């Protein structure tokens, strides 16, 4: 019991020490504070003193844009669209991989044990249906996000 209490006290002290403000937290930071890329679109956020500049690009064609009140929402929306499209692309790849695993498993069961395949046909069909649904939904989401990304990129660069 004493060991458990000591372990809890140690973890609380460790957590509190990690939450304290260090000298580097209060200093001004200059440099790259964020970047991302997906499907040819890319961005890099650079902070210099109190100004932000964004490097946005598509397939190697980059533009440097100074952040202002007028374009701040468009820059943030572009960043969110790029990040979301990257996440949806990963979701699409995972769901298609899952569907391929189901197909390969079904083919192996078909060749080796046809009786087992007949007994588990409903489960395999449901799992394949879920994988197909997620893949189609991710495809449509990705198309929509890429259109949004293109829209904000064109607004920012023109």
PDB file of C-alpha atoms in Angstrom:
ATOM      1  CA  UNK A   1       0.000   0.000   0.000  1.00  0.00           C
ATOM      2  CA  UNK A   2       2.846   2.388   0.850  1.00  0.00           C
ATOM      3  CA  UNK A   3       4.494   1.671  -2.488  1.00  0.00           C
ATOM      4  CA  UNK A   4       1.297   2.593  -4.310  1.00  0.00           C
ATOM      5  CA  UNK A   5       0.976   5.901  -2.438  1.00  0.00           C
ATOM      6  CA  UNK A   6       4.639   6.721  -3.043  1.00  0.00           C
ATOM      7  CA  UNK A   7       4.245   5.917  -6.738  1.00  0.00           C
ATOM      8  CA  UNK A   8       1.177   8.184  -6.975  1.00  0.00           C
ATOM      9  CA  UNK A   9       2.984  11.050  -5.198  1.00  0.00           C
ATOM     10  CA  UNK A  10       6.009  10.637  -7.470  1.00  0.00           C
ATOM     11  CA  UNK A  11       3.835  10.723 -10.597  1.00  0.00           C
ATOM     12  CA  UNK A  12       1.982  13.836  -9.372  1.00  0.00           C
ATOM     13  CA  UNK A  13       5.252  15.623  -8.633  1.00  0.00           C
ATOM     14  CA  UNK A  14       6.624  14.627 -12.028  1.00  0.00           C
ATOM     15  CA  UNK A  15       3.472  15.909 -13.746  1.00  0.00           C
ATOM     16  CA  UNK A  16       3.576  19.215 -11.882  1.00  0.00           C
ATOM     17  CA  UNK A  17       7.228  19.750 -12.730  1.00  0.00           C
ATOM     18  CA  UNK A  18       6.493  19.177 -16.409  1.00  0.00           C
ATOM     19  CA  UNK A  19       3.771  21.826 -16.307  1.00  0.00           C
ATOM     20  CA  UNK A  20       6.011  24.563 -14.891  1.00  0.00           C
ATOM     21  CA  UNK A  21       7.061  27.467 -17.106  1.00  0.00           C
ATOM     22  CA  UNK A  22      10.600  27.315 -18.330  1.00  0.00           C
ATOM     23  CA  UNK A  23      12.625  30.206 -19.679  1.00  0.00           C
ATOM     24  CA  UNK A  24      12.228  28.997 -23.251  1.00  0.00           C
ATOM     25  CA  UNK A  25       8.440  29.106 -22.944  1.00  0.00           C
ATOM     26  CA  UNK A  26       8.444  32.845 -22.317  1.00  0.00           C
ATOM     27  CA  UNK A  27      10.939  33.824 -25.034  1.00  0.00           C
ATOM     28  CA  UNK A  28       9.869  34.853 -28.501  1.00  0.00           C
ATOM     29  CA  UNK A  29      10.255  32.031 -30.991  1.00  0.00           C
ATOM     30  CA  UNK A  30      11.293  32.624 -34.583  1.00  0.00           C
ATOM     31  CA  UNK A  31      11.328  29.902 -37.186  1.00  0.00           C
ATOM     32  CA  UNK A  32       9.072  27.267 -38.706  1.00  0.00           C
ATOM     33  CA  UNK A  33       6.074  26.634 -36.477  1.00  0.00           C
ATOM     34  CA  UNK A  34       4.091  24.337 -38.749  1.00  0.00           C
ATOM     35  CA  UNK A  35       4.098  22.592 -42.077  1.00  0.00           C
ATOM     36  CA  UNK A  36       2.211  19.950 -43.973  1.00  0.00           C
ATOM     37  CA  UNK A  37       1.670  18.479 -47.376  1.00  0.00           C
ATOM     38  CA  UNK A  38      -0.824  16.234 -49.089  1.00  0.00           C
ATOM     39  CA  UNK A  39      -1.470  15.243 -52.691  1.00  0.00           C
ATOM     40  CA  UNK A  40       0.885  17.894 -54.081  1.00  0.00           C
ATOM     41  CA  UNK A  41      -0.397  20.747 -51.908  1.00  0.00           C
ATOM     42  CA  UNK A  42       1.908  22.053 -49.196  1.00  0.00           C
ATOM     43  CA  UNK A  43       2.279  24.823 -46.663  1.00  0.00           C
ATOM     44  CA  UNK A  44       4.878  26.073 -44.203  1.00  0.00           C
ATOM     45  CA  UNK A  45       4.170  28.616 -41.468  1.00  0.00           C
ATOM     46  CA  UNK A  46       7.161  30.763 -40.506  1.00  0.00           C
ATOM     47  CA  UNK A  47       7.161  33.144 -37.552  1.00  0.00           C
ATOM     48  CA  UNK A  48       9.617  36.040 -37.533  1.00  0.00           C
ATOM     49  CA  UNK A  49       9.312  38.293 -34.487  1.00  0.00           C
ATOM     50  CA  UNK A  50       5.564  39.035 -34.398  1.00  0.00           C
ATOM     51  CA  UNK A  51       4.818  38.449 -38.094  1.00  0.00           C
ATOM     52  CA  UNK A  52       3.733  35.245 -39.762  1.00  0.00           C
ATOM     53  CA  UNK A  53       4.578  34.352 -43.321  1.00  0.00           C
ATOM     54  CA  UNK A  54       3.168  31.347 -45.130  1.00  0.00           C
ATOM     55  CA  UNK A  55       4.811  29.423 -47.923  1.00  0.00           C
ATOM     56  CA  UNK A  56       1.998  27.733 -49.869  1.00  0.00           C
ATOM     57  CA  UNK A  57       2.534  25.592 -52.903  1.00  0.00           C
ATOM     58  CA  UNK A  58       1.248  23.037 -55.341  1.00  0.00           C
ATOM     59  CA  UNK A  59       3.595  20.595 -57.082  1.00  0.00           C
ATOM     60  CA  UNK A  60       6.702  22.709 -56.593  1.00  0.00           C
ATOM     61  CA  UNK A  61       5.120  26.066 -57.474  1.00  0.00           C
ATOM     62  CA  UNK A  62       5.400  27.978 -54.193  1.00  0.00           C
ATOM     63  CA  UNK A  63       4.313  31.430 -53.122  1.00  0.00           C
ATOM     64  CA  UNK A  64       5.212  33.321 -49.963  1.00  0.00           C
ATOM     65  CA  UNK A  65       2.287  35.142 -48.381  1.00  0.00           C
ATOM     66  CA  UNK A  66       2.410  37.529 -45.441  1.00  0.00           C
ATOM     67  CA  UNK A  67      -0.428  36.868 -43.008  1.00  0.00           C
ATOM     68  CA  UNK A  68      -2.829  39.758 -42.527  1.00  0.00           C
ATOM     69  CA  UNK A  69      -6.316  40.156 -41.118  1.00  0.00           C
ATOM     70  CA  UNK A  70      -7.737  39.951 -44.647  1.00  0.00           C
ATOM     71  CA  UNK A  71      -6.221  36.583 -45.556  1.00  0.00           C
ATOM     72  CA  UNK A  72      -5.930  34.922 -42.142  1.00  0.00           C
ATOM     73  CA  UNK A  73      -9.133  32.869 -42.498  1.00  0.00           C
ATOM     74  CA  UNK A  74      -8.188  31.683 -45.991  1.00  0.00           C
ATOM     75  CA  UNK A  75      -4.722  30.628 -44.784  1.00  0.00           C
ATOM     76  CA  UNK A  76      -6.157  28.702 -41.845  1.00  0.00           C
ATOM     77  CA  UNK A  77      -8.787  27.067 -44.072  1.00  0.00           C
ATOM     78  CA  UNK A  78      -6.057  26.068 -46.561  1.00  0.00           C
ATOM     79  CA  UNK A  79      -3.990  24.576 -43.740  1.00  0.00           C
ATOM     80  CA  UNK A  80      -6.991  22.659 -42.392  1.00  0.00           C
ATOM     81  CA  UNK A  81      -7.922  21.371 -45.846  1.00  0.00           C
ATOM     82  CA  UNK A  82      -4.371  20.094 -46.457  1.00  0.00           C
ATOM     83  CA  UNK A  83      -4.204  18.413 -43.043  1.00  0.00           C
ATOM     84  CA  UNK A  84      -7.686  16.896 -43.356  1.00  0.00           C
ATOM     85  CA  UNK A  85      -6.985  15.567 -46.845  1.00  0.00           C
ATOM     86  CA  UNK A  86      -3.867  13.860 -45.514  1.00  0.00           C
ATOM     87  CA  UNK A  87      -5.915  12.184 -42.760  1.00  0.00           C
ATOM     88  CA  UNK A  88      -8.669  11.117 -45.151  1.00  0.00           C
ATOM     89  CA  UNK A  89      -6.071   9.701 -47.563  1.00  0.00           C
ATOM     90  CA  UNK A  90      -4.686   7.541 -44.755  1.00  0.00           C
ATOM     91  CA  UNK A  91      -8.236   6.444 -43.895  1.00  0.00           C
ATOM     92  CA  UNK A  92      -8.820   5.487 -47.535  1.00  0.00           C
ATOM     93  CA  UNK A  93      -5.587   3.484 -47.700  1.00  0.00           C
ATOM     94  CA  UNK A  94      -6.406   1.639 -44.470  1.00  0.00           C
ATOM     95  CA  UNK A  95      -9.949   0.784 -45.582  1.00  0.00           C
ATOM     96  CA  UNK A  96      -8.785  -0.489 -48.989  1.00  0.00           C
ATOM     97  CA  UNK A  97      -6.067  -2.545 -47.279  1.00  0.00           C
ATOM     98  CA  UNK A  98      -8.693  -3.969 -44.939  1.00  0.00           C
ATOM     99  CA  UNK A  99     -10.848  -4.887 -47.935  1.00  0.00           C
ATOM    100  CA  UNK A 100      -7.885  -6.610 -49.607  1.00  0.00           C
ATOM    101  CA  UNK A 101      -7.238  -8.606 -46.430  1.00  0.00           C
ATOM    102  CA  UNK A 102     -10.879  -9.713 -46.422  1.00  0.00           C
ATOM    103  CA  UNK A 103     -10.685 -10.727 -50.094  1.00  0.00           C
ATOM    104  CA  UNK A 104      -7.444 -12.675 -49.615  1.00  0.00           C
ATOM    105  CA  UNK A 105      -8.849 -14.415 -46.527  1.00  0.00           C
ATOM    106  CA  UNK A 106     -12.015 -15.302 -48.431  1.00  0.00           C
ATOM    107  CA  UNK A 107     -10.021 -16.754 -51.336  1.00  0.00           C
ATOM    108  CA  UNK A 108      -7.904 -18.839 -48.966  1.00  0.00           C
ATOM    109  CA  UNK A 109     -11.015 -20.133 -47.203  1.00  0.00           C
ATOM    110  CA  UNK A 110     -12.612 -20.862 -50.558  1.00  0.00           C
ATOM    111  CA  UNK A 111      -9.664 -23.004 -51.671  1.00  0.00           C
ATOM    112  CA  UNK A 112      -9.000 -24.767 -48.368  1.00  0.00           C
ATOM    113  CA  UNK A 113     -12.281 -25.110 -46.471  1.00  0.00           C
ATOM    114  CA  UNK A 114     -15.448 -24.443 -48.415  1.00  0.00           C
ATOM    115  CA  UNK A 115     -17.659 -25.532 -45.503  1.00  0.00           C
ATOM    116  CA  UNK A 116     -16.086 -22.941 -43.235  1.00  0.00           C
ATOM    117  CA  UNK A 117     -16.630 -20.305 -45.907  1.00  0.00           C
ATOM    118  CA  UNK A 118     -20.333 -21.177 -46.142  1.00  0.00           C
ATOM    119  CA  UNK A 119     -20.723 -20.904 -42.364  1.00  0.00           C
ATOM    120  CA  UNK A 120     -19.007 -17.528 -42.125  1.00  0.00           C
ATOM    121  CA  UNK A 121     -20.330 -16.020 -45.355  1.00  0.00           C
ATOM    122  CA  UNK A 122     -22.616 -13.545 -43.590  1.00  0.00           C
ATOM    123  CA  UNK A 123     -19.815 -12.226 -41.372  1.00  0.00           C
ATOM    124  CA  UNK A 124     -17.438 -11.862 -44.329  1.00  0.00           C
ATOM    125  CA  UNK A 125     -20.126 -10.063 -46.331  1.00  0.00           C
ATOM    126  CA  UNK A 126     -20.829  -7.625 -43.481  1.00  0.00           C
ATOM    127  CA  UNK A 127     -17.110  -6.911 -42.968  1.00  0.00           C
ATOM    128  CA  UNK A 128     -16.603  -6.386 -46.694  1.00  0.00           C
ATOM    129  CA  UNK A 129     -19.658  -4.112 -46.823  1.00  0.00           C
ATOM    130  CA  UNK A 130     -18.286  -1.981 -43.976  1.00  0.00           C
ATOM    131  CA  UNK A 131     -14.892  -1.726 -45.691  1.00  0.00           C
ATOM    132  CA  UNK A 132     -16.479  -0.743 -49.002  1.00  0.00           C
ATOM    133  CA  UNK A 133     -18.697   1.853 -47.311  1.00  0.00           C
ATOM    134  CA  UNK A 134     -15.746   3.439 -45.492  1.00  0.00           C
ATOM    135  CA  UNK A 135     -13.667   3.424 -48.689  1.00  0.00           C
ATOM    136  CA  UNK A 136     -16.398   5.126 -50.741  1.00  0.00           C
ATOM    137  CA  UNK A 137     -17.091   7.687 -48.030  1.00  0.00           C
ATOM    138  CA  UNK A 138     -13.361   8.442 -47.707  1.00  0.00           C
ATOM    139  CA  UNK A 139     -13.090   8.777 -51.496  1.00  0.00           C
ATOM    140  CA  UNK A 140     -15.879  11.341 -51.660  1.00  0.00           C
ATOM    141  CA  UNK A 141     -14.482  13.185 -48.628  1.00  0.00           C
ATOM    142  CA  UNK A 142     -11.039  13.271 -50.237  1.00  0.00           C
ATOM    143  CA  UNK A 143     -12.438  14.650 -53.499  1.00  0.00           C
ATOM    144  CA  UNK A 144     -14.304  17.351 -51.581  1.00  0.00           C
ATOM    145  CA  UNK A 145     -11.263  18.270 -49.494  1.00  0.00           C
ATOM    146  CA  UNK A 146      -9.023  18.474 -52.554  1.00  0.00           C
ATOM    147  CA  UNK A 147     -11.528  20.813 -54.202  1.00  0.00           C
ATOM    148  CA  UNK A 148     -11.527  22.950 -51.053  1.00  0.00           C
ATOM    149  CA  UNK A 149      -7.731  22.933 -51.006  1.00  0.00           C
ATOM    150  CA  UNK A 150      -7.571  23.972 -54.650  1.00  0.00           C
ATOM    151  CA  UNK A 151     -10.135  26.721 -54.007  1.00  0.00           C
ATOM    152  CA  UNK A 152      -8.195  28.222 -51.099  1.00  0.00           C
ATOM    153  CA  UNK A 153      -4.885  27.838 -52.950  1.00  0.00           C
ATOM    154  CA  UNK A 154      -6.246  29.773 -55.919  1.00  0.00           C
ATOM    155  CA  UNK A 155      -7.675  32.480 -53.638  1.00  0.00           C
ATOM    156  CA  UNK A 156      -4.342  32.857 -51.862  1.00  0.00           C
ATOM    157  CA  UNK A 157      -2.133  32.898 -54.937  1.00  0.00           C
ATOM    158  CA  UNK A 158      -4.300  35.192 -57.104  1.00  0.00           C
TER     159      UNK A 158
END
